[in-house]
mmCIF file of N, CA and C and ligand atoms in Angstrom:
data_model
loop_
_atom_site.group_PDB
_atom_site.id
_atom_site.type_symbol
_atom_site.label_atom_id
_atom_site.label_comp_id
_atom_site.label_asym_id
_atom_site.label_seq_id
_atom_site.Cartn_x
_atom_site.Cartn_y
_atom_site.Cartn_z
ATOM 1 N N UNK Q 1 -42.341 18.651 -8.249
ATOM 2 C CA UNK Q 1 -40.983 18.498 -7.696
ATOM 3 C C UNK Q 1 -40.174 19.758 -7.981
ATOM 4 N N UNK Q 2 -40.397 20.568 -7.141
ATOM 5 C CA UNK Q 2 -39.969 21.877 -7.626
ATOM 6 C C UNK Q 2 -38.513 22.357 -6.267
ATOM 7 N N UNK Q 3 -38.818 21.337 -5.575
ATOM 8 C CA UNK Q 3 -37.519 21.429 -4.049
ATOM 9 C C UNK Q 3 -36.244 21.549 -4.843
ATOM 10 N N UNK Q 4 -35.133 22.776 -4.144
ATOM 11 C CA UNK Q 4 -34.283 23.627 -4.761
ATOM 12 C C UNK Q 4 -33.482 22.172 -4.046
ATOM 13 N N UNK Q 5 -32.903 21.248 -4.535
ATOM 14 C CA UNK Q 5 -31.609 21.037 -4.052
ATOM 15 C C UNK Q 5 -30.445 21.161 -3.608
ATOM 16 N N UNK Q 6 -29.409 20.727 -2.643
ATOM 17 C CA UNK Q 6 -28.199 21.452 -2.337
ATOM 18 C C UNK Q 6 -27.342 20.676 -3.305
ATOM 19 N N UNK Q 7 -26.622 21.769 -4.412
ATOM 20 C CA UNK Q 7 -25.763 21.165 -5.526
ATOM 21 C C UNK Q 7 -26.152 20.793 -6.197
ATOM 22 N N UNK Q 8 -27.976 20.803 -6.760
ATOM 23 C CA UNK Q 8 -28.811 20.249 -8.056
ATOM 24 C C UNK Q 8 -28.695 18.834 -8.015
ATOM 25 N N UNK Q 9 -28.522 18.188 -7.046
ATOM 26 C CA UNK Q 9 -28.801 17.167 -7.089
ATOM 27 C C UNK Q 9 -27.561 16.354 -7.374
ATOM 28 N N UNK Q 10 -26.650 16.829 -7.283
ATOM 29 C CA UNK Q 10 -25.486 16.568 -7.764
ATOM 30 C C UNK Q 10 -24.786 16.264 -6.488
ATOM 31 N N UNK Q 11 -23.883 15.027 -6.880
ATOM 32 C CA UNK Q 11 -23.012 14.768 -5.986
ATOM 33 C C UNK Q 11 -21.537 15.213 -5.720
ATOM 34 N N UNK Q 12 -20.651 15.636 -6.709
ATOM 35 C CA UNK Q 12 -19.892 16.276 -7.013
ATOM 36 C C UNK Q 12 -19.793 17.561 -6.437
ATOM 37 N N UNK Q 13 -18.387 17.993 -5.718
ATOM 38 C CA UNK Q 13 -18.100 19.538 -4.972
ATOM 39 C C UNK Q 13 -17.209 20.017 -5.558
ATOM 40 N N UNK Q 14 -17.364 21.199 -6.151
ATOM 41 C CA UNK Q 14 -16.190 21.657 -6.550
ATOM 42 C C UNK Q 14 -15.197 21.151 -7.449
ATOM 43 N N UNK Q 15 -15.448 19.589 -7.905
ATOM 44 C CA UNK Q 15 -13.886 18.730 -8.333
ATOM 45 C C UNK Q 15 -14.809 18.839 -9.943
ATOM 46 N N UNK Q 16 -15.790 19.512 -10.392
ATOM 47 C CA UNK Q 16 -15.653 19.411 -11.978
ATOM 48 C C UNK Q 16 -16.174 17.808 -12.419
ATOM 49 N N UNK Q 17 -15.999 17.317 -13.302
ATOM 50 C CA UNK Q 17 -16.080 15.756 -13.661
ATOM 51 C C UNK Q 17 -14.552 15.204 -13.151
ATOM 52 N N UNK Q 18 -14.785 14.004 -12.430
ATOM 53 C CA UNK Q 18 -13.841 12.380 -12.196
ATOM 54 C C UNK Q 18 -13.719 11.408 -12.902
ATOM 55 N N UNK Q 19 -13.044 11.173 -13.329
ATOM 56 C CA UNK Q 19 -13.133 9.956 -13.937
ATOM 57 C C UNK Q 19 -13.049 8.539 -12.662
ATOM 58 N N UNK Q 20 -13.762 7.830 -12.685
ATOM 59 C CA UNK Q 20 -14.103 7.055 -11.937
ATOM 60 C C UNK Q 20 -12.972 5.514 -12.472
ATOM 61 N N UNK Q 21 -12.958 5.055 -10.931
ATOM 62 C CA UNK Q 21 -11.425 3.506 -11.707
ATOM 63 C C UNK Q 21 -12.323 2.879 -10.920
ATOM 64 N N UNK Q 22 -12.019 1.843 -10.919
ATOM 65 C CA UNK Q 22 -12.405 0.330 -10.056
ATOM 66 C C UNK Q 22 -11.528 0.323 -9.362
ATOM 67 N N UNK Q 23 -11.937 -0.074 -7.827
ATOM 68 C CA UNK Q 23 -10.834 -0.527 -6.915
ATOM 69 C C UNK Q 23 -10.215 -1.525 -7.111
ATOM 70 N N UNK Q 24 -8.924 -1.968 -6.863
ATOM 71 C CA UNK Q 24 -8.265 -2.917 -6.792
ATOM 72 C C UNK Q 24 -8.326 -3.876 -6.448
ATOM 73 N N UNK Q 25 -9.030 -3.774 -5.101
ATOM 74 C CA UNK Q 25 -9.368 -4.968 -4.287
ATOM 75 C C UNK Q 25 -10.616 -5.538 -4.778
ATOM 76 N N UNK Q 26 -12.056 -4.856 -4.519
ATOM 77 C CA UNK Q 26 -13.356 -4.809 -4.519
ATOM 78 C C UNK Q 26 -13.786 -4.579 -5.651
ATOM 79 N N UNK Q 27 -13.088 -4.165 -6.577
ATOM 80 C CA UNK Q 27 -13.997 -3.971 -8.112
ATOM 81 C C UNK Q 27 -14.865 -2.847 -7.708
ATOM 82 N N UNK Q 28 -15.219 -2.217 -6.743
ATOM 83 C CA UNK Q 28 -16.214 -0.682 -6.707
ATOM 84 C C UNK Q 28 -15.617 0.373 -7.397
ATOM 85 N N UNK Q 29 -16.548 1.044 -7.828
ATOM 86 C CA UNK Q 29 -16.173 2.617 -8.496
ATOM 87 C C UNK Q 29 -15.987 3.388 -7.040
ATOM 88 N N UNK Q 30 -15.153 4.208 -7.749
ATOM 89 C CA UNK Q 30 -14.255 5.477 -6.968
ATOM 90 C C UNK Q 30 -13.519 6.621 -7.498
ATOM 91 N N UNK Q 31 -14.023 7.508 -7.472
ATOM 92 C CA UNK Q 31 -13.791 8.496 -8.041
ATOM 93 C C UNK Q 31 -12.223 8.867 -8.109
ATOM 94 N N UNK Q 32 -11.557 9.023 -8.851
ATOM 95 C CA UNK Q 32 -9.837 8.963 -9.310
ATOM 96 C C UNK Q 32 -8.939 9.811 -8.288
ATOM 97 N N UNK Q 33 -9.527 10.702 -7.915
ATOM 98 C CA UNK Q 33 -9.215 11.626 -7.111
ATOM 99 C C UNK Q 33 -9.002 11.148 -5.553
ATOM 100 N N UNK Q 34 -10.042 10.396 -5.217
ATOM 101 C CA UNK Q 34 -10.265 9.984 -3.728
ATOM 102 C C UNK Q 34 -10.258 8.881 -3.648
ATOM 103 N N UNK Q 35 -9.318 7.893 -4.897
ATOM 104 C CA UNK Q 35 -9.316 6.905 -4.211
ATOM 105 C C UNK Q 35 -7.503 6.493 -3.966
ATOM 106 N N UNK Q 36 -6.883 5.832 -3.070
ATOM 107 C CA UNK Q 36 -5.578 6.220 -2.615
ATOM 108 C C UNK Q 36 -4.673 4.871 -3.726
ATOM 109 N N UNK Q 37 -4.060 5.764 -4.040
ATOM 110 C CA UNK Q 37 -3.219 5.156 -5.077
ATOM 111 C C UNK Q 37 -1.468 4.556 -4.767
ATOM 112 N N UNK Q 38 -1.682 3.215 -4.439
ATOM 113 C CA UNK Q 38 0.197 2.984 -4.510
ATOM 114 C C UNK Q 38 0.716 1.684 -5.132
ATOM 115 N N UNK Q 39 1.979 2.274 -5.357
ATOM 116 C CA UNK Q 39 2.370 1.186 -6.217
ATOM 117 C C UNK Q 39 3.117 -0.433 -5.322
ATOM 118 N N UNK Q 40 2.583 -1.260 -6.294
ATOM 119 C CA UNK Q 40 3.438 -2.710 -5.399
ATOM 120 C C UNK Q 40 4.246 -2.748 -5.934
ATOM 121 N N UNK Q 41 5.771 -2.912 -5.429
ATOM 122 C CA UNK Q 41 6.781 -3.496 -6.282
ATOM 123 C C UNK Q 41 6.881 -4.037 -5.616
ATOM 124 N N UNK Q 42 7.299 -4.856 -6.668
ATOM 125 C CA UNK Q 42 7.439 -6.371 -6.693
ATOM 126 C C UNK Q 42 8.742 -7.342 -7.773
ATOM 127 N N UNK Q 43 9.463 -8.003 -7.436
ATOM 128 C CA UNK Q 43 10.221 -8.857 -8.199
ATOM 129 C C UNK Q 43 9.693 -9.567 -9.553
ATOM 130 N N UNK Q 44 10.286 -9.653 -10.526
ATOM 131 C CA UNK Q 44 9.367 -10.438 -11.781
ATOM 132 C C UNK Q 44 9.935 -11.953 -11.185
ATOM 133 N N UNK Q 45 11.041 -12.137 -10.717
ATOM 134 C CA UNK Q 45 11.218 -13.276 -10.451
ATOM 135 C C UNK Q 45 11.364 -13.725 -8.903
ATOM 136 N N UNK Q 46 11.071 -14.854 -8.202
ATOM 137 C CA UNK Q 46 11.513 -14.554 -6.871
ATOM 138 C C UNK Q 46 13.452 -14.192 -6.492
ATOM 139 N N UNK Q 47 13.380 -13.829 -5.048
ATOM 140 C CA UNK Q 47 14.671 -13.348 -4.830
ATOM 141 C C UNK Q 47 16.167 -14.468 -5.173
ATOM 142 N N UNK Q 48 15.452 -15.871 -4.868
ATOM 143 C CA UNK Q 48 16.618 -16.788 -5.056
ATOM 144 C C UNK Q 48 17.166 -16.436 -6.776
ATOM 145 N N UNK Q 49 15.977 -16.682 -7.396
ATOM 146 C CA UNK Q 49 15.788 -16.648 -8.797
ATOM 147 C C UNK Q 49 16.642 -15.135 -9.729
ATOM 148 N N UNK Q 50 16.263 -14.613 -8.605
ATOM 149 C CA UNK Q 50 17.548 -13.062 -9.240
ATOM 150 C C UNK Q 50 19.055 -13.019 -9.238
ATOM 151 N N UNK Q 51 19.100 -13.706 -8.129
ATOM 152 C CA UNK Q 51 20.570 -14.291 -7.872
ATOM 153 C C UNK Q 51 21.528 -14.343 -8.939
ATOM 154 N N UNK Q 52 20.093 -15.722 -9.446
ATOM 155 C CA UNK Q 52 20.750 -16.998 -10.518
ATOM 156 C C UNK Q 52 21.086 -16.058 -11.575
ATOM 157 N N UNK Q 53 20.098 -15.094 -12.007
ATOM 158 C CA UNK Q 53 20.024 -14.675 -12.935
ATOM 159 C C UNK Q 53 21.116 -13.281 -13.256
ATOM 160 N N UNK Q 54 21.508 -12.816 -12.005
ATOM 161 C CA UNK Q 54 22.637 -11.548 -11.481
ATOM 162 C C UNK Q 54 23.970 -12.821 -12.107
ATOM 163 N N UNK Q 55 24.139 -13.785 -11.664
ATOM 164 C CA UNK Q 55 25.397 -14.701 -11.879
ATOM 165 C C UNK Q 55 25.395 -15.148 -13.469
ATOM 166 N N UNK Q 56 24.608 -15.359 -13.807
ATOM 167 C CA UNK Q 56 24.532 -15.855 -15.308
ATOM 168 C C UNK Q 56 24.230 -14.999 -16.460
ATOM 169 N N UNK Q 57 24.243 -13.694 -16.422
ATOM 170 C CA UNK Q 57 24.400 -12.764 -16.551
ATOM 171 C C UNK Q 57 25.644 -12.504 -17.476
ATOM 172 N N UNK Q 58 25.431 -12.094 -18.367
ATOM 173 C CA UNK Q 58 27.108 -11.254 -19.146
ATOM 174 C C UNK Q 58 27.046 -10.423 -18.892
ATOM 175 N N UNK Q 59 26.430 -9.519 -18.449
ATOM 176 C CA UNK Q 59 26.977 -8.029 -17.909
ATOM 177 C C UNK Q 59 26.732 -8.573 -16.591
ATOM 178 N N UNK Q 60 27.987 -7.570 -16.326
ATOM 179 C CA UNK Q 60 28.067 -6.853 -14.657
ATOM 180 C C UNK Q 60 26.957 -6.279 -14.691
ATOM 181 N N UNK Q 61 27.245 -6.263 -13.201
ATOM 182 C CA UNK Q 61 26.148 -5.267 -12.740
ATOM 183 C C UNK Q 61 24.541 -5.231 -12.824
ATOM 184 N N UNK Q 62 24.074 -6.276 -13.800
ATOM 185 C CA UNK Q 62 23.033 -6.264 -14.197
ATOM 186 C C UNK Q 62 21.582 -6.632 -13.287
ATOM 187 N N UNK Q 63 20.701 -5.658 -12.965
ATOM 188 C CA UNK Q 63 19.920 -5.811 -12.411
ATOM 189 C C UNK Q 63 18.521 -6.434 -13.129
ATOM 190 N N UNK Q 64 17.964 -7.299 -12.561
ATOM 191 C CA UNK Q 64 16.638 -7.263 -13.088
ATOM 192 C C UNK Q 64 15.459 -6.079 -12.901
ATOM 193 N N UNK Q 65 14.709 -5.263 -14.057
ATOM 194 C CA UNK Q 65 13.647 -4.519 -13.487
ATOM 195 C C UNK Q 65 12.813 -5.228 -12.653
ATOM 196 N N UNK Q 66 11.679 -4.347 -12.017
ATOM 197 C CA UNK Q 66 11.081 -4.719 -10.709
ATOM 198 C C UNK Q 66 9.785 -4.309 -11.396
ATOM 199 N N UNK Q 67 8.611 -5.201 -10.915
ATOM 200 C CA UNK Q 67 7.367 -4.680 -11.774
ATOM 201 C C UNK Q 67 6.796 -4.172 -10.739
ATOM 202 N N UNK Q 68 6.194 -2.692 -11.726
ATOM 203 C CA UNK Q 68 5.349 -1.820 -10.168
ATOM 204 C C UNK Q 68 4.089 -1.427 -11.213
ATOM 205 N N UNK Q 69 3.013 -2.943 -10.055
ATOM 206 C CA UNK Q 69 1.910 -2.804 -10.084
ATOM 207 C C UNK Q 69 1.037 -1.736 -9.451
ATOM 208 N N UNK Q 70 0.374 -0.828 -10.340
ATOM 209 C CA UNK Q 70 -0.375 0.238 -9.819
ATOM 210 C C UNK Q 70 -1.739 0.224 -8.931
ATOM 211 N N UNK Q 71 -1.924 0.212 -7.411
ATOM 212 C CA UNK Q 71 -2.829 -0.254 -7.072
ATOM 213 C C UNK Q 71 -4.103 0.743 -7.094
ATOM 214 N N UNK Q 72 -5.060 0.408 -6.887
ATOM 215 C CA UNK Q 72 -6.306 2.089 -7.007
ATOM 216 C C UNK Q 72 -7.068 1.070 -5.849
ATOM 217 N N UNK Q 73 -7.248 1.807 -4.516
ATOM 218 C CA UNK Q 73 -8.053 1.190 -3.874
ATOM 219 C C UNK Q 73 -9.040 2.340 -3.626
ATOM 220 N N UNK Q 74 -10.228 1.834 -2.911
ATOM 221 C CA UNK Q 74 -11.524 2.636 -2.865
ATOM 222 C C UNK Q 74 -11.307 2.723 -1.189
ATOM 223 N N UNK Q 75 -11.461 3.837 -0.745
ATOM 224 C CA UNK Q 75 -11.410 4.033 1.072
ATOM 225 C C UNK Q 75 -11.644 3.300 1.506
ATOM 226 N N UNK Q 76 -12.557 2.174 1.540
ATOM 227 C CA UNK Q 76 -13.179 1.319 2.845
ATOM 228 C C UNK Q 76 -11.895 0.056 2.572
ATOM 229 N N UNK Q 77 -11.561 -0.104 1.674
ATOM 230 C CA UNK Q 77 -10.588 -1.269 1.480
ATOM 231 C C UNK Q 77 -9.243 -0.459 1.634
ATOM 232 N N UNK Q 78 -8.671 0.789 1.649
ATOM 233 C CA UNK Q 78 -7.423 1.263 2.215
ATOM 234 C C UNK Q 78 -7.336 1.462 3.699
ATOM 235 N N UNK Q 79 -8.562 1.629 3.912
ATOM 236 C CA UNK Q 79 -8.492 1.700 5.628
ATOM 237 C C UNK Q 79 -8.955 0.108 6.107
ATOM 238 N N UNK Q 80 -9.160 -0.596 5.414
ATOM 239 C CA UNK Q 80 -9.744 -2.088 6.190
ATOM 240 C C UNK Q 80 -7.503 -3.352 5.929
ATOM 241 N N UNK Q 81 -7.181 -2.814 4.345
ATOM 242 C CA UNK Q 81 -5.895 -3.363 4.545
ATOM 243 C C UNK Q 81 -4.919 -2.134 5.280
ATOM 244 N N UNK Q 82 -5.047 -1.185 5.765
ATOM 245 C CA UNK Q 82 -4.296 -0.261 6.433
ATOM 246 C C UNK Q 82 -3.108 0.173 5.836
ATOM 247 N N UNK Q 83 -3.575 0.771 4.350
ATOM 248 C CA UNK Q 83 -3.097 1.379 3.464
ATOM 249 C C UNK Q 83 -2.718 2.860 4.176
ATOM 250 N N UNK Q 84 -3.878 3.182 4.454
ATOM 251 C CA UNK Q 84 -4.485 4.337 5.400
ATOM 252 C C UNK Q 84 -4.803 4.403 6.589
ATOM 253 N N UNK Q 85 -4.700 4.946 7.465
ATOM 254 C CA UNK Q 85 -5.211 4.994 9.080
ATOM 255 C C UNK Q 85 -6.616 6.175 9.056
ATOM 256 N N UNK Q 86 -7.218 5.940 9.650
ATOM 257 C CA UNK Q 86 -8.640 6.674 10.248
ATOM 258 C C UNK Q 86 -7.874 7.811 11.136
ATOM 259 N N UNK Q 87 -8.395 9.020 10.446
ATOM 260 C CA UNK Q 87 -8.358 10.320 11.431
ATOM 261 C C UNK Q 87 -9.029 10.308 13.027
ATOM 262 N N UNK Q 88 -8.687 11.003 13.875
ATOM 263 C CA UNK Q 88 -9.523 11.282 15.293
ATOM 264 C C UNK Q 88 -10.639 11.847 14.798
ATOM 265 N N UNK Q 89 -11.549 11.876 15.797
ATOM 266 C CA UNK Q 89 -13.159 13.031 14.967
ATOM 267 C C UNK Q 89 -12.293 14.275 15.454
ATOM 268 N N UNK Q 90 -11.638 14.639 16.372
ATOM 269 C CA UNK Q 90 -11.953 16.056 16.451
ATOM 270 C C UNK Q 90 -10.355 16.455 14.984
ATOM 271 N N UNK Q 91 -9.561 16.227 14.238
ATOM 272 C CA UNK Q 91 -9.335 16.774 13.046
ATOM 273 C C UNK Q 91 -9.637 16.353 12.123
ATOM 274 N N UNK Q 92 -10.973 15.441 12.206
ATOM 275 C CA UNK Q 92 -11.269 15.022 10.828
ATOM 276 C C UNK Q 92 -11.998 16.568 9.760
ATOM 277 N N UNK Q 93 -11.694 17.840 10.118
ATOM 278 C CA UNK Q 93 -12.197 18.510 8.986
ATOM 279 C C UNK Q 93 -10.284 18.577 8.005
ATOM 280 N N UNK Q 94 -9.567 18.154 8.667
ATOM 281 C CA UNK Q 94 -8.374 18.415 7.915
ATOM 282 C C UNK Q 94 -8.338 17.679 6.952
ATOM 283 N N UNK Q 95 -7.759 18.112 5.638
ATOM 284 C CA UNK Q 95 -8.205 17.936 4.720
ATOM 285 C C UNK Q 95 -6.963 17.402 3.693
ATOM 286 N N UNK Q 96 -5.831 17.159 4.465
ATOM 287 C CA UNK Q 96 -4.229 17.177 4.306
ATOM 288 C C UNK Q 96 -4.311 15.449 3.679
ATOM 289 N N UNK Q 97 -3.661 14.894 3.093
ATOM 290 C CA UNK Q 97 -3.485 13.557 2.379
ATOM 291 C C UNK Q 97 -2.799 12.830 4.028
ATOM 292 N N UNK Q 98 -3.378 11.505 3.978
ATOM 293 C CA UNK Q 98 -2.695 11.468 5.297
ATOM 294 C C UNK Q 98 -1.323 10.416 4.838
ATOM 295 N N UNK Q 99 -1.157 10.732 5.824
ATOM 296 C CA UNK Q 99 0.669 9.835 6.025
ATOM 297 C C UNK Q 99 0.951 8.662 5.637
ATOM 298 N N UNK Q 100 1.818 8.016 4.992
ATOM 299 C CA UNK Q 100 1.966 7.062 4.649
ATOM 300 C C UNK Q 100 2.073 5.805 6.150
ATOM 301 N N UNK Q 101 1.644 5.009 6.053
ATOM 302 C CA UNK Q 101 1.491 3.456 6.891
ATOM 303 C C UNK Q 101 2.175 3.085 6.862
ATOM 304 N N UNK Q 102 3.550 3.194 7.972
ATOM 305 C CA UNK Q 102 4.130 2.199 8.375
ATOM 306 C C UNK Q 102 3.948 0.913 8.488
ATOM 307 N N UNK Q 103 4.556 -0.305 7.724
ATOM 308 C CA UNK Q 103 4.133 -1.042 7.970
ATOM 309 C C UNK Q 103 4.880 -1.724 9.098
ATOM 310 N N UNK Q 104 5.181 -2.509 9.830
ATOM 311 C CA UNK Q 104 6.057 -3.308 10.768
ATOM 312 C C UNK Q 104 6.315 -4.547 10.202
ATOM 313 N N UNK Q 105 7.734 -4.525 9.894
ATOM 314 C CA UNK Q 105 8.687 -5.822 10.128
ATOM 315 C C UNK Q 105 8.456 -6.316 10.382
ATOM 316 N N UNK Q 106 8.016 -7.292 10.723
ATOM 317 C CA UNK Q 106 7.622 -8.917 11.356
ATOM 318 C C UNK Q 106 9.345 -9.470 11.568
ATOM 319 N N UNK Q 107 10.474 -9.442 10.728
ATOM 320 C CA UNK Q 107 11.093 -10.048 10.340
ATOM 321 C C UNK Q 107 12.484 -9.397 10.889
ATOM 322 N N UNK Q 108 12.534 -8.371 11.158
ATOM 323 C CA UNK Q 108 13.191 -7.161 11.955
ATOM 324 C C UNK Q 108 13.380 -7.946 13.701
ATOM 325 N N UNK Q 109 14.811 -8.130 13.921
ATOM 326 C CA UNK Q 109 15.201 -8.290 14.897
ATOM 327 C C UNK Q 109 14.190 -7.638 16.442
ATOM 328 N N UNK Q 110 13.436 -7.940 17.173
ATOM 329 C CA UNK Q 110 13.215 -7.154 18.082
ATOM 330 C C UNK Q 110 13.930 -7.549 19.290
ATOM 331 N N UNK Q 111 14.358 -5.889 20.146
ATOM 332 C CA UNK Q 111 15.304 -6.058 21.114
ATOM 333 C C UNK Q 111 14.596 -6.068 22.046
ATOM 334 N N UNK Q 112 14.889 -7.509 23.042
ATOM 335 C CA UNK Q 112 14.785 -6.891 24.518
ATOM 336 C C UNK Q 112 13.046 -8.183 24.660
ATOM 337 N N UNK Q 113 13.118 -9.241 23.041
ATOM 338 C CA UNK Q 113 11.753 -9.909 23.556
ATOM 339 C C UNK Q 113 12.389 -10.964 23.980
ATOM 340 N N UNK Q 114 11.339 -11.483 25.113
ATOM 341 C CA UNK Q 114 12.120 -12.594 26.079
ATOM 342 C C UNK Q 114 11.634 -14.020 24.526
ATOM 343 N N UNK Q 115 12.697 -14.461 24.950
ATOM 344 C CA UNK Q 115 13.142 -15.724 24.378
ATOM 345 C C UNK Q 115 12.038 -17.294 24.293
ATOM 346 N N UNK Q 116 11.659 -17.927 23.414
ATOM 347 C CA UNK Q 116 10.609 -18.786 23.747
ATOM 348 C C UNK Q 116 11.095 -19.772 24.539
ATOM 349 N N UNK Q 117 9.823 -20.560 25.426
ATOM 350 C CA UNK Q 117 10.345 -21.548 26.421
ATOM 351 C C UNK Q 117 10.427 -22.717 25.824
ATOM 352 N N UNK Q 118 11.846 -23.646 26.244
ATOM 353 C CA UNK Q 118 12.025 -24.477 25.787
ATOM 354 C C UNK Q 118 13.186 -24.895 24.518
ATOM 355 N N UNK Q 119 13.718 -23.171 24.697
ATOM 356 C CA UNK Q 119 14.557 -23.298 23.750
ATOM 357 C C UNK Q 119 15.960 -22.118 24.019
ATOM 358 N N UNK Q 120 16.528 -22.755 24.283
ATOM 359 C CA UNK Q 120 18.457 -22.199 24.414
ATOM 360 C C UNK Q 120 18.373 -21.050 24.088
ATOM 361 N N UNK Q 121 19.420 -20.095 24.175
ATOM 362 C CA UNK Q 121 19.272 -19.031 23.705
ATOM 363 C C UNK Q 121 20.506 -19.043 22.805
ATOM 364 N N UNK Q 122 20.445 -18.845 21.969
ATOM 365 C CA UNK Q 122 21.964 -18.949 21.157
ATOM 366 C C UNK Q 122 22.777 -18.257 21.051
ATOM 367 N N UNK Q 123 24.098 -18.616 21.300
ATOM 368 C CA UNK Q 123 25.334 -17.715 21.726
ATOM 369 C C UNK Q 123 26.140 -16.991 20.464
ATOM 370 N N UNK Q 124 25.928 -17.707 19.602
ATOM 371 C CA UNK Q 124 26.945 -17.830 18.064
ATOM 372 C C UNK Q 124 26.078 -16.433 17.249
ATOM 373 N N UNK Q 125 25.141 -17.065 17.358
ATOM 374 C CA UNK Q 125 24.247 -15.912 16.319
ATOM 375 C C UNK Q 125 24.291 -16.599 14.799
ATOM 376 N N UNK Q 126 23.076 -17.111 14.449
ATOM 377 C CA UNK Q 126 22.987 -17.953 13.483
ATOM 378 C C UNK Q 126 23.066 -19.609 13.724
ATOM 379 N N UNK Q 127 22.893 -19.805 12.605
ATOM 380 C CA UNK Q 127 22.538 -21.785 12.849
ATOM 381 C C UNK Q 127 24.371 -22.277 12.722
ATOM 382 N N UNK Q 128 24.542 -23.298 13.356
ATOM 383 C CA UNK Q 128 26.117 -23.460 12.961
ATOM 384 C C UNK Q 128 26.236 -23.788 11.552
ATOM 385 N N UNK Q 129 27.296 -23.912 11.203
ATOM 386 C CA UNK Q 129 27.479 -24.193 9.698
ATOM 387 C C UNK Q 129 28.011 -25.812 9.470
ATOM 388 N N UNK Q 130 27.573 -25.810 8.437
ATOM 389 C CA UNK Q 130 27.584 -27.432 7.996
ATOM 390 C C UNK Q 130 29.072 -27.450 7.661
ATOM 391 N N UNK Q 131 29.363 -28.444 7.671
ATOM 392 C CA UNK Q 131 30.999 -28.489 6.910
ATOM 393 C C UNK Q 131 30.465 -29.418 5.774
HETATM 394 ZN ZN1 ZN O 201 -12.349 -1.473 -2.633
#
């Protein structure tokens, strides 16, 4: 076995030693470097629950911290939850971090969608109010 290998056999280019994490999702190894890293924030309590807790409160002003879970996903699970979007082939030699993922509102007013059938269109804007 005397065949000269490309890189000795080595998988590693140029990046030295990685320290390798587990993905987030999948539990796979992924090298620290290449695998896409973001944080969840998130509420420690739900939103009603902050409220309570903003009102009952002796200080003003008082915010609750927000916990920001660090995520480490491995490529096939950033591009399968669309953390990440897939390059075109013809710039996939670019080598640039790609763009952050918009995500879409679901919840965001959209203008101009026709109205479901079977149901009024409402003039007031909002549910009426109870007395
Ligand atoms: Zn994964």
């Amino acid at each position: 076995m005397t065949f000269k290998r490309r890189n000795g056999g080595r998988n590693k280019h140029g990046r030295g030693h990685v320290k390798f994490i587990r993905c987030s999702n999948c539990g796979k190894c992924c090298p620290k470097d290449k695998a896409i890293k973001r944080f969840l924030v998130r509420n420690i309590v739900e939103q009603a629950a902050v409220r309570d807790v903003q009102e009952a409160c002796v200080y003003d002003n008082y915010t609750l911290p927000k916990l920001y879970a660090k995520m480490q996903y491995c490529v096939s699970c950033a591009i399968h939850s669309h953390v990440v979007r897939v390059r075109s082939r013809t710039n996939r030699r670019n080598r640039q971090p790609p763009p952050r993922y918009i995500r879409r509102r679901d919840d965001l007013p959209k203008p101009g969608q026709p109205g479901q059938p079977g149901q009024a269109p409402r003039v007031g804007g909002g549910p009426p109010a109870r007395a």
